[in-house]
Amino acid sequence: MTIQELWDSGIFKQVNEGEDMEREITKPFCCDLLSIAMSKAPAGCAWVTVMGNMNTLAVAALADAACVIMAENAHLDQTAMNKARVQGITVLETELPIFDAALKIFRLLPEGGEKGL
């Protein structure tokens, strides 16, 4: 699944459309501890978090995340929102808990759908 397909799915609220919307999402990744996300987030992941500050975007760029999904009604602060626009990072939001949001993404991926999870 591409970022564009996730963006168009209507599952999450669209916040910031980034660059390279045709990039493939490799898997969901859940983490709120930035030091762990920096070292463990796989390239191309859809990172689900509640951390809505500029450091989150720096880690997303460093880890090469495909996009960031703000869960549990969390939002980017204004500084982070401006940074997302400048850096071209796709950001979406949801009221869902982190795990539930990640599970929705997983089910959209080819390997998730095949397992029927």
mmCIF file of C-alpha atoms in Angstrom:
data_model
loop_
_atom_site.group_PDB
_atom_site.id
_atom_site.type_symbol
_atom_site.label_atom_id
_atom_site.label_comp_id
_atom_site.label_asym_id
_atom_site.label_seq_id
_atom_site.Cartn_x
_atom_site.Cartn_y
_atom_site.Cartn_z
ATOM 1 C CA MET A 1 0.000 0.000 0.000
ATOM 2 C CA THR A 2 1.248 3.482 -0.802
ATOM 3 C CA ILE A 3 1.011 6.581 1.347
ATOM 4 C CA GLN A 4 -1.491 7.920 -1.198
ATOM 5 C CA GLU A 5 -3.701 4.851 -0.781
ATOM 6 C CA LEU A 6 -3.659 5.272 2.994
ATOM 7 C CA TRP A 7 -4.343 9.007 2.578
ATOM 8 C CA ASP A 8 -7.311 8.296 0.300
ATOM 9 C CA SER A 9 -8.689 5.425 2.409
ATOM 10 C CA GLY A 10 -10.674 7.749 4.651
ATOM 11 C CA ILE A 11 -9.625 5.808 7.739
ATOM 12 C CA PHE A 12 -7.620 8.689 9.195
ATOM 13 C CA LYS A 13 -8.044 12.463 9.150
ATOM 14 C CA GLN A 14 -5.756 14.137 6.620
ATOM 15 C CA VAL A 15 -3.479 16.691 8.286
ATOM 16 C CA ASN A 16 -0.464 17.299 6.043
ATOM 17 C CA GLU A 17 0.131 15.846 2.597
ATOM 18 C CA GLY A 18 3.829 15.209 2.249
ATOM 19 C CA GLU A 19 6.114 14.454 -0.642
ATOM 20 C CA ASP A 20 6.416 11.097 -2.407
ATOM 21 C CA MET A 21 2.839 9.980 -1.849
ATOM 22 C CA GLU A 22 3.521 6.950 -4.066
ATOM 23 C CA ARG A 23 6.025 5.550 -1.565
ATOM 24 C CA GLU A 24 5.202 2.071 -0.268
ATOM 25 C CA ILE A 25 4.411 1.638 3.412
ATOM 26 C CA THR A 26 6.370 -1.320 4.753
ATOM 27 C CA LYS A 27 4.580 -1.867 8.081
ATOM 28 C CA PRO A 28 3.044 -0.018 11.001
ATOM 29 C CA PHE A 29 5.306 0.917 13.902
ATOM 30 C CA CYS A 30 4.079 1.896 17.385
ATOM 31 C CA CYS A 31 6.297 3.812 19.782
ATOM 32 C CA ASP A 32 6.159 6.961 21.909
ATOM 33 C CA LEU A 33 9.729 6.923 23.161
ATOM 34 C CA LEU A 34 11.694 8.923 20.608
ATOM 35 C CA SER A 35 15.061 7.307 21.349
ATOM 36 C CA ILE A 36 13.564 3.849 20.687
ATOM 37 C CA ALA A 37 11.800 5.048 17.533
ATOM 38 C CA MET A 38 15.042 6.572 16.299
ATOM 39 C CA SER A 39 16.856 3.258 16.546
ATOM 40 C CA LYS A 40 14.059 0.753 15.841
ATOM 41 C CA ALA A 41 11.581 2.294 13.388
ATOM 42 C CA PRO A 42 11.937 0.498 10.053
ATOM 43 C CA ALA A 43 12.367 2.578 6.920
ATOM 44 C CA GLY A 44 9.065 3.067 5.171
ATOM 45 C CA CYS A 45 6.949 2.482 8.268
ATOM 46 C CA ALA A 46 3.710 4.208 9.136
ATOM 47 C CA TRP A 47 4.681 5.469 12.595
ATOM 48 C CA VAL A 48 1.766 5.632 15.030
ATOM 49 C CA THR A 49 2.384 7.852 18.060
ATOM 50 C CA VAL A 50 0.884 10.431 20.401
ATOM 51 C CA MET A 51 4.014 12.599 20.443
ATOM 52 C CA GLY A 52 3.084 15.744 18.524
ATOM 53 C CA ASN A 53 6.164 17.918 18.738
ATOM 54 C CA MET A 54 8.963 18.908 16.401
ATOM 55 C CA ASN A 55 11.268 16.189 17.744
ATOM 56 C CA THR A 56 8.816 13.581 16.447
ATOM 57 C CA LEU A 57 9.230 14.936 12.929
ATOM 58 C CA ALA A 58 13.006 14.981 13.262
ATOM 59 C CA VAL A 59 12.957 11.319 14.295
ATOM 60 C CA ALA A 60 10.519 10.455 11.492
ATOM 61 C CA ALA A 61 12.901 12.006 8.965
ATOM 62 C CA LEU A 62 15.961 10.380 10.521
ATOM 63 C CA ALA A 63 14.296 6.943 10.649
ATOM 64 C CA ASP A 64 12.961 7.409 7.104
ATOM 65 C CA ALA A 65 9.352 6.753 8.160
ATOM 66 C CA ALA A 66 6.863 6.911 5.300
ATOM 67 C CA CYS A 67 4.325 8.864 7.367
ATOM 68 C CA VAL A 68 3.251 9.723 10.898
ATOM 69 C CA ILE A 69 -0.174 8.948 12.347
ATOM 70 C CA MET A 70 -1.152 10.870 15.457
ATOM 71 C CA ALA A 71 -3.346 8.550 17.568
ATOM 72 C CA GLU A 72 -5.681 9.039 20.537
ATOM 73 C CA ASN A 73 -6.754 12.526 19.398
ATOM 74 C CA ALA A 74 -3.179 13.800 19.664
ATOM 75 C CA HIS A 75 -2.222 16.671 17.366
ATOM 76 C CA LEU A 76 0.951 18.274 16.140
ATOM 77 C CA ASP A 77 1.694 21.555 17.856
ATOM 78 C CA GLN A 78 1.938 24.573 15.519
ATOM 79 C CA THR A 79 5.733 24.478 15.318
ATOM 80 C CA ALA A 80 5.648 20.797 14.395
ATOM 81 C CA MET A 81 2.897 21.402 11.836
ATOM 82 C CA ASN A 82 5.026 24.046 10.144
ATOM 83 C CA LYS A 83 8.000 21.655 10.170
ATOM 84 C CA ALA A 84 5.894 18.871 8.601
ATOM 85 C CA ARG A 85 4.979 21.230 5.765
ATOM 86 C CA VAL A 86 8.566 22.358 5.204
ATOM 87 C CA GLN A 87 9.989 18.810 5.333
ATOM 88 C CA GLY A 88 7.186 17.259 3.277
ATOM 89 C CA ILE A 89 6.188 14.693 5.915
ATOM 90 C CA THR A 90 2.746 13.136 5.577
ATOM 91 C CA VAL A 91 0.775 13.350 8.822
ATOM 92 C CA LEU A 92 -2.616 11.854 9.609
ATOM 93 C CA GLU A 93 -4.719 11.795 12.802
ATOM 94 C CA THR A 94 -7.170 9.466 14.501
ATOM 95 C CA GLU A 95 -9.067 9.158 17.750
ATOM 96 C CA LEU A 96 -8.194 5.463 17.843
ATOM 97 C CA PRO A 97 -5.732 4.045 20.368
ATOM 98 C CA ILE A 98 -2.243 3.444 19.005
ATOM 99 C CA PHE A 99 -2.617 -0.321 18.656
ATOM 100 C CA ASP A 100 -5.999 -0.093 16.921
ATOM 101 C CA ALA A 101 -4.677 2.470 14.438
ATOM 102 C CA ALA A 102 -1.665 0.286 13.665
ATOM 103 C CA LEU A 103 -3.909 -2.743 13.235
ATOM 104 C CA LYS A 104 -6.028 -0.875 10.670
ATOM 105 C CA ILE A 105 -2.874 -0.088 8.704
ATOM 106 C CA PHE A 106 -1.640 -3.669 8.990
ATOM 107 C CA ARG A 107 -4.942 -4.980 7.626
ATOM 108 C CA LEU A 108 -4.566 -2.763 4.553
ATOM 109 C CA LEU A 109 -1.145 -4.184 3.740
ATOM 110 C CA PRO A 110 -1.067 -7.207 1.423
ATOM 111 C CA GLU A 111 0.435 -9.494 4.069
ATOM 112 C CA GLY A 112 -2.065 -8.302 6.696
ATOM 113 C CA GLY A 113 -5.058 -8.917 4.482
ATOM 114 C CA GLU A 114 -3.865 -12.387 3.522
ATOM 115 C CA LYS A 115 -3.680 -13.434 7.165
ATOM 116 C CA GLY A 116 -7.194 -12.196 7.800
ATOM 117 C CA LEU A 117 -6.196 -10.304 10.944
#
